[in-house]
């Protein structure tokens, strides 16, 4: 989610572990189809949250069933995914939450990666409390009052401080710096993956317990467990430039697609479809919910969505 931003649409690791969200560097892996003579193949990077898996599932389904490609997917963390994309070991990243250092290196300088256009979804990372707690304590939504509630958010894992629950340690977040720079009596505790974080949030909500969590929108769980954002110091351009000195909120980020430059030039109809792929938050959440909550396989969820949304995806076809 992700993210230096997250993130993430994000979005679950029961799925790839939905995805949790391994920290392995997958840049040396390549599609098993990569050297198949004459094969029309595409390799897609799958990020470690369910919203990203939803994007890939639908793109894969259309590439295979409408255009006749063979598609391989590789699970890889955010930053290594850029390395893999630059090397041509994957052809596309379909949901990026903003990685300015990688953009500068690979897009601007080396020109081994090119922009693939908007995904159509705007992502936002923030700190959230359950709405049932915010209604009882409205002032908790101002970060200046968080220390007042540190005791209520304490857990055995937070060592006497309030707990700020994060997801996967592989996510690029500002949370530790924010806790330090805003002088908050909290400790960042990693659940281990998006799926584990979701499970903890669901358990807290079931017991109506207070919690403070790093979270992101869009994400299907927000419909099941309503949460209210805590207002951090306002985001301004450049306020997060130094990761050690960040003391501001996360931005709202129009999520982007990126393509390997050679694939963008020579990928034919597959590259064109991926550039055209643009859907709404509601579309993504619909597929994410089928995967994470209804326990459909990504392929089954994609087929179900494709069957009922022809008017949306027909526009993407070359």
Short mmCIF file of N, CA and C in Angstrom, two decimals, residues 161-265:
data_model
loop_
_atom_site.label_atom_id
_atom_site.label_comp_id
_atom_site.label_asym_id
_atom_site.label_seq_id
_atom_site.Cartn_x
_atom_site.Cartn_y
_atom_site.Cartn_z
N UNK A 161 3.49 1.40 24.94
CA UNK A 161 3.08 2.56 24.14
C UNK A 161 1.79 2.22 23.41
N UNK A 162 1.20 3.22 22.79
CA UNK A 162 0.06 2.95 21.93
C UNK A 162 0.53 2.20 20.69
N UNK A 163 -0.34 1.37 20.14
CA UNK A 163 0.03 0.61 18.95
C UNK A 163 -0.48 1.29 17.69
N UNK A 164 0.42 1.49 16.72
CA UNK A 164 0.03 1.88 15.37
C UNK A 164 0.22 0.63 14.52
N UNK A 165 -0.86 0.03 14.08
CA UNK A 165 -0.82 -1.24 13.37
C UNK A 165 -0.52 -1.00 11.89
N UNK A 166 0.58 -1.60 11.42
CA UNK A 166 0.93 -1.57 10.01
C UNK A 166 0.78 -2.96 9.42
N UNK A 167 0.88 -3.07 8.11
CA UNK A 167 0.69 -4.35 7.44
C UNK A 167 1.99 -5.10 7.23
N UNK A 168 2.48 -5.12 6.01
CA UNK A 168 3.70 -5.84 5.67
C UNK A 168 4.92 -4.95 5.88
N UNK A 169 6.00 -5.49 6.45
CA UNK A 169 7.23 -4.70 6.57
C UNK A 169 7.80 -4.30 5.21
N UNK A 170 7.36 -4.95 4.15
CA UNK A 170 7.87 -4.61 2.81
C UNK A 170 7.26 -3.31 2.28
N UNK A 171 6.17 -2.84 2.88
CA UNK A 171 5.56 -1.59 2.42
C UNK A 171 6.50 -0.43 2.75
N UNK A 172 6.61 0.51 1.83
CA UNK A 172 7.43 1.70 2.06
C UNK A 172 6.53 2.75 2.69
N UNK A 173 6.67 2.95 3.99
CA UNK A 173 5.79 3.89 4.69
C UNK A 173 6.60 4.94 5.43
N UNK A 174 5.92 5.99 5.87
CA UNK A 174 6.54 7.05 6.66
C UNK A 174 6.24 6.93 8.15
N UNK A 175 5.62 5.83 8.56
CA UNK A 175 5.02 5.79 9.90
C UNK A 175 6.01 5.91 11.04
N UNK A 176 7.14 5.23 10.96
CA UNK A 176 8.11 5.35 12.06
C UNK A 176 8.63 6.77 12.18
N UNK A 177 8.89 7.40 11.05
CA UNK A 177 9.36 8.80 11.08
C UNK A 177 8.27 9.72 11.62
N UNK A 178 7.02 9.49 11.24
CA UNK A 178 5.93 10.32 11.73
C UNK A 178 5.79 10.21 13.25
N UNK A 179 5.85 8.98 13.77
CA UNK A 179 5.73 8.79 15.22
C UNK A 179 6.84 9.54 15.93
N UNK A 180 8.06 9.46 15.41
CA UNK A 180 9.20 10.13 16.03
C UNK A 180 9.10 11.65 15.90
N UNK A 181 8.84 12.13 14.70
CA UNK A 181 8.88 13.57 14.45
C UNK A 181 7.69 14.31 15.04
N UNK A 182 6.56 13.62 15.21
CA UNK A 182 5.40 14.25 15.84
C UNK A 182 5.37 14.00 17.35
N UNK A 183 6.44 13.33 17.83
CA UNK A 183 6.60 13.08 19.27
C UNK A 183 5.37 12.36 19.86
N UNK A 184 5.02 11.27 19.22
CA UNK A 184 3.86 10.50 19.64
C UNK A 184 4.29 9.29 20.47
N UNK A 185 3.51 9.00 21.49
CA UNK A 185 3.82 7.90 22.40
C UNK A 185 3.27 6.59 21.83
N UNK A 186 3.78 6.23 20.64
CA UNK A 186 3.27 5.06 19.93
C UNK A 186 4.43 4.25 19.38
N UNK A 187 4.14 2.99 19.09
CA UNK A 187 5.11 2.12 18.43
C UNK A 187 4.44 1.49 17.22
N UNK A 188 5.16 1.50 16.09
CA UNK A 188 4.65 0.83 14.88
C UNK A 188 4.83 -0.68 15.05
N UNK A 189 3.73 -1.41 14.91
CA UNK A 189 3.75 -2.87 15.03
C UNK A 189 3.26 -3.45 13.70
N UNK A 190 4.08 -4.30 13.08
CA UNK A 190 3.74 -4.87 11.78
C UNK A 190 2.96 -6.16 11.96
N UNK A 191 1.82 -6.25 11.30
CA UNK A 191 1.04 -7.48 11.33
C UNK A 191 1.74 -8.58 10.55
N UNK A 192 2.51 -8.20 9.53
CA UNK A 192 3.24 -9.16 8.73
C UNK A 192 2.80 -9.21 7.28
N UNK A 193 1.55 -8.90 7.03
CA UNK A 193 1.01 -8.90 5.66
C UNK A 193 -0.32 -8.18 5.68
N UNK A 194 -0.83 -7.89 4.49
CA UNK A 194 -2.14 -7.26 4.43
C UNK A 194 -3.21 -8.18 5.01
N UNK A 195 -3.12 -9.46 4.68
CA UNK A 195 -4.13 -10.40 5.16
C UNK A 195 -4.12 -10.48 6.68
N UNK A 196 -2.92 -10.50 7.28
CA UNK A 196 -2.83 -10.56 8.74
C UNK A 196 -3.36 -9.28 9.37
N UNK A 197 -3.09 -8.15 8.73
CA UNK A 197 -3.61 -6.88 9.23
C UNK A 197 -5.13 -6.86 9.16
N UNK A 198 -5.69 -7.34 8.07
CA UNK A 198 -7.14 -7.40 7.93
C UNK A 198 -7.74 -8.28 9.02
N UNK A 199 -7.13 -9.42 9.27
CA UNK A 199 -7.63 -10.32 10.31
C UNK A 199 -7.64 -9.64 11.68
N UNK A 200 -6.58 -8.90 12.00
CA UNK A 200 -6.53 -8.19 13.29
C UNK A 200 -7.60 -7.12 13.36
N UNK A 201 -7.76 -6.36 12.27
CA UNK A 201 -8.79 -5.31 12.27
C UNK A 201 -10.17 -5.92 12.45
N UNK A 202 -10.44 -7.01 11.75
CA UNK A 202 -11.74 -7.67 11.89
C UNK A 202 -11.98 -8.16 13.31
N UNK A 203 -10.92 -8.67 13.96
CA UNK A 203 -11.07 -9.15 15.33
C UNK A 203 -11.30 -8.00 16.29
N UNK A 204 -10.56 -6.91 16.13
CA UNK A 204 -10.79 -5.72 16.95
C UNK A 204 -12.23 -5.24 16.80
N UNK A 205 -12.71 -5.19 15.55
CA UNK A 205 -14.06 -4.70 15.29
C UNK A 205 -15.11 -5.62 15.89
N UNK A 206 -14.88 -6.92 15.79
CA UNK A 206 -15.82 -7.88 16.36
C UNK A 206 -15.98 -7.67 17.86
N UNK A 207 -14.87 -7.34 18.52
CA UNK A 207 -14.89 -7.13 19.97
C UNK A 207 -15.12 -5.67 20.34
N UNK A 208 -15.29 -4.83 19.33
CA UNK A 208 -15.54 -3.38 19.52
C UNK A 208 -14.41 -2.73 20.30
N UNK A 209 -13.19 -3.15 20.02
CA UNK A 209 -12.03 -2.59 20.69
C UNK A 209 -11.49 -1.40 19.90
N UNK A 210 -10.85 -0.46 20.57
CA UNK A 210 -10.22 0.65 19.86
C UNK A 210 -8.94 0.18 19.16
N UNK A 211 -8.62 0.77 18.04
CA UNK A 211 -7.35 0.51 17.38
C UNK A 211 -6.99 1.69 16.50
N UNK A 212 -5.71 1.86 16.28
CA UNK A 212 -5.18 2.86 15.35
C UNK A 212 -4.37 2.10 14.31
N UNK A 213 -4.67 2.33 13.04
CA UNK A 213 -4.01 1.54 12.00
C UNK A 213 -3.63 2.38 10.80
N UNK A 214 -2.50 2.04 10.22
CA UNK A 214 -2.14 2.49 8.87
C UNK A 214 -3.13 1.81 7.93
N UNK A 215 -3.74 2.59 7.05
CA UNK A 215 -4.73 2.01 6.14
C UNK A 215 -4.75 2.81 4.86
N UNK A 216 -5.47 2.33 3.89
CA UNK A 216 -5.47 2.96 2.58
C UNK A 216 -6.81 2.76 1.92
N UNK A 217 -7.09 3.69 1.04
CA UNK A 217 -8.30 3.60 0.24
C UNK A 217 -7.91 3.74 -1.22
N UNK A 218 -8.59 3.04 -2.13
CA UNK A 218 -9.74 2.17 -1.88
C UNK A 218 -9.31 0.81 -1.33
N UNK A 219 -10.18 0.20 -0.55
CA UNK A 219 -9.95 -1.13 0.01
C UNK A 219 -11.30 -1.68 0.43
N UNK A 220 -11.58 -2.93 0.03
CA UNK A 220 -12.90 -3.50 0.26
C UNK A 220 -13.27 -3.58 1.73
N UNK A 221 -12.30 -3.75 2.64
CA UNK A 221 -12.61 -3.91 4.05
C UNK A 221 -13.28 -2.68 4.64
N UNK A 222 -13.04 -1.52 4.04
CA UNK A 222 -13.60 -0.28 4.58
C UNK A 222 -15.13 -0.30 4.56
N UNK A 223 -15.71 -1.10 3.67
CA UNK A 223 -17.17 -1.25 3.66
C UNK A 223 -17.63 -2.12 4.83
N UNK A 224 -16.83 -3.10 5.17
CA UNK A 224 -17.19 -4.03 6.23
C UNK A 224 -16.91 -3.46 7.62
N UNK A 225 -15.78 -2.75 7.74
CA UNK A 225 -15.40 -2.13 9.02
C UNK A 225 -15.21 -0.64 8.77
N UNK A 226 -16.24 0.18 8.97
CA UNK A 226 -16.10 1.62 8.73
C UNK A 226 -15.01 2.22 9.61
N UNK A 227 -14.14 3.00 8.98
CA UNK A 227 -13.04 3.64 9.70
C UNK A 227 -13.01 5.13 9.38
N UNK A 228 -12.49 5.89 10.32
CA UNK A 228 -12.42 7.35 10.20
C UNK A 228 -10.97 7.77 10.24
N UNK A 229 -10.58 8.65 9.33
CA UNK A 229 -9.17 9.04 9.24
C UNK A 229 -8.79 10.04 10.33
N UNK A 230 -7.59 9.87 10.85
CA UNK A 230 -6.99 10.82 11.77
C UNK A 230 -6.27 11.87 10.92
N UNK A 231 -6.54 13.14 11.17
CA UNK A 231 -5.94 14.20 10.37
C UNK A 231 -4.52 14.48 10.86
N UNK A 232 -3.55 14.16 10.01
CA UNK A 232 -2.15 14.47 10.27
C UNK A 232 -1.85 15.87 9.74
N UNK A 233 -0.69 16.45 10.05
CA UNK A 233 -0.36 17.76 9.47
C UNK A 233 -0.50 17.72 7.96
N UNK A 234 -1.05 18.75 7.36
CA UNK A 234 -1.41 18.71 5.93
C UNK A 234 -0.22 18.39 5.03
N UNK A 235 -0.52 17.64 3.98
CA UNK A 235 0.51 17.33 2.99
C UNK A 235 0.77 18.55 2.12
N UNK A 236 2.04 18.83 1.90
CA UNK A 236 2.47 19.85 0.94
C UNK A 236 3.55 19.25 0.06
N UNK A 237 3.61 19.68 -1.17
CA UNK A 237 4.59 19.15 -2.11
C UNK A 237 5.99 19.21 -1.52
N UNK A 238 6.66 18.07 -1.48
CA UNK A 238 8.03 18.02 -0.97
C UNK A 238 8.16 17.75 0.51
N UNK A 239 7.05 17.72 1.24
CA UNK A 239 7.15 17.55 2.69
C UNK A 239 7.61 16.15 3.08
N UNK A 240 7.56 15.22 2.13
CA UNK A 240 8.01 13.86 2.40
C UNK A 240 9.29 13.52 1.64
N UNK A 241 10.00 14.57 1.20
CA UNK A 241 11.20 14.34 0.38
C UNK A 241 12.30 13.64 1.16
N UNK A 242 12.46 14.00 2.43
CA UNK A 242 13.46 13.36 3.29
C UNK A 242 12.75 12.35 4.18
N UNK A 243 12.95 11.05 3.95
CA UNK A 243 12.21 10.04 4.73
C UNK A 243 12.42 10.13 6.22
N UNK A 244 13.55 10.67 6.65
CA UNK A 244 13.83 10.76 8.08
C UNK A 244 13.13 11.94 8.74
N UNK A 245 12.72 12.91 7.95
CA UNK A 245 12.17 14.16 8.52
C UNK A 245 10.68 14.34 8.24
N UNK A 246 10.03 13.32 7.71
CA UNK A 246 8.62 13.46 7.35
C UNK A 246 7.78 13.77 8.58
N UNK A 247 6.95 14.80 8.47
CA UNK A 247 6.04 15.16 9.57
C UNK A 247 4.72 15.64 8.99
N UNK A 248 4.29 15.03 7.89
CA UNK A 248 3.07 15.45 7.21
C UNK A 248 2.27 14.24 6.76
N UNK A 249 1.05 14.49 6.36
CA UNK A 249 0.16 13.42 5.90
C UNK A 249 0.64 12.85 4.58
N UNK A 250 0.10 11.70 4.23
CA UNK A 250 0.35 11.10 2.92
C UNK A 250 -0.50 11.82 1.87
N UNK A 251 -0.02 11.87 0.62
CA UNK A 251 -0.80 12.54 -0.43
C UNK A 251 -1.93 11.66 -0.96
N UNK A 252 -2.80 12.25 -1.73
CA UNK A 252 -3.74 11.49 -2.56
C UNK A 252 -3.04 11.25 -3.90
N UNK A 253 -3.02 9.99 -4.33
CA UNK A 253 -2.16 9.60 -5.45
C UNK A 253 -2.97 8.93 -6.56
N UNK A 254 -3.07 9.57 -7.73
CA UNK A 254 -3.67 8.86 -8.87
C UNK A 254 -2.75 7.69 -9.24
N UNK A 255 -3.24 6.48 -9.11
CA UNK A 255 -2.40 5.29 -9.29
C UNK A 255 -2.04 5.11 -10.76
N UNK A 256 -0.79 4.70 -10.98
CA UNK A 256 -0.24 4.66 -12.33
C UNK A 256 0.16 3.25 -12.75
N UNK A 257 0.20 3.04 -14.08
CA UNK A 257 0.73 1.82 -14.67
C UNK A 257 2.08 2.15 -15.30
N UNK A 258 2.97 1.16 -15.32
CA UNK A 258 4.27 1.32 -15.96
C UNK A 258 4.58 0.09 -16.79
N UNK A 259 5.23 0.32 -17.95
CA UNK A 259 5.58 -0.75 -18.87
C UNK A 259 7.09 -0.76 -19.10
N UNK A 260 7.66 -1.93 -19.28
CA UNK A 260 9.02 -2.02 -19.76
C UNK A 260 9.08 -1.34 -21.13
N UNK A 261 10.13 -0.55 -21.37
CA UNK A 261 10.18 0.26 -22.59
C UNK A 261 10.18 -0.60 -23.85
N UNK A 262 10.92 -1.70 -23.86
CA UNK A 262 10.92 -2.57 -25.04
C UNK A 262 9.54 -3.18 -25.26
N UNK A 263 8.90 -3.59 -24.17
CA UNK A 263 7.56 -4.16 -24.29
C UNK A 263 6.58 -3.11 -24.80
N UNK A 264 6.72 -1.88 -24.33
CA UNK A 264 5.81 -0.82 -24.79
C UNK A 264 5.94 -0.60 -26.29
N UNK A 265 7.17 -0.75 -26.82
CA UNK A 265 7.38 -0.55 -28.26
C UNK A 265 6.98 -1.77 -29.08
#
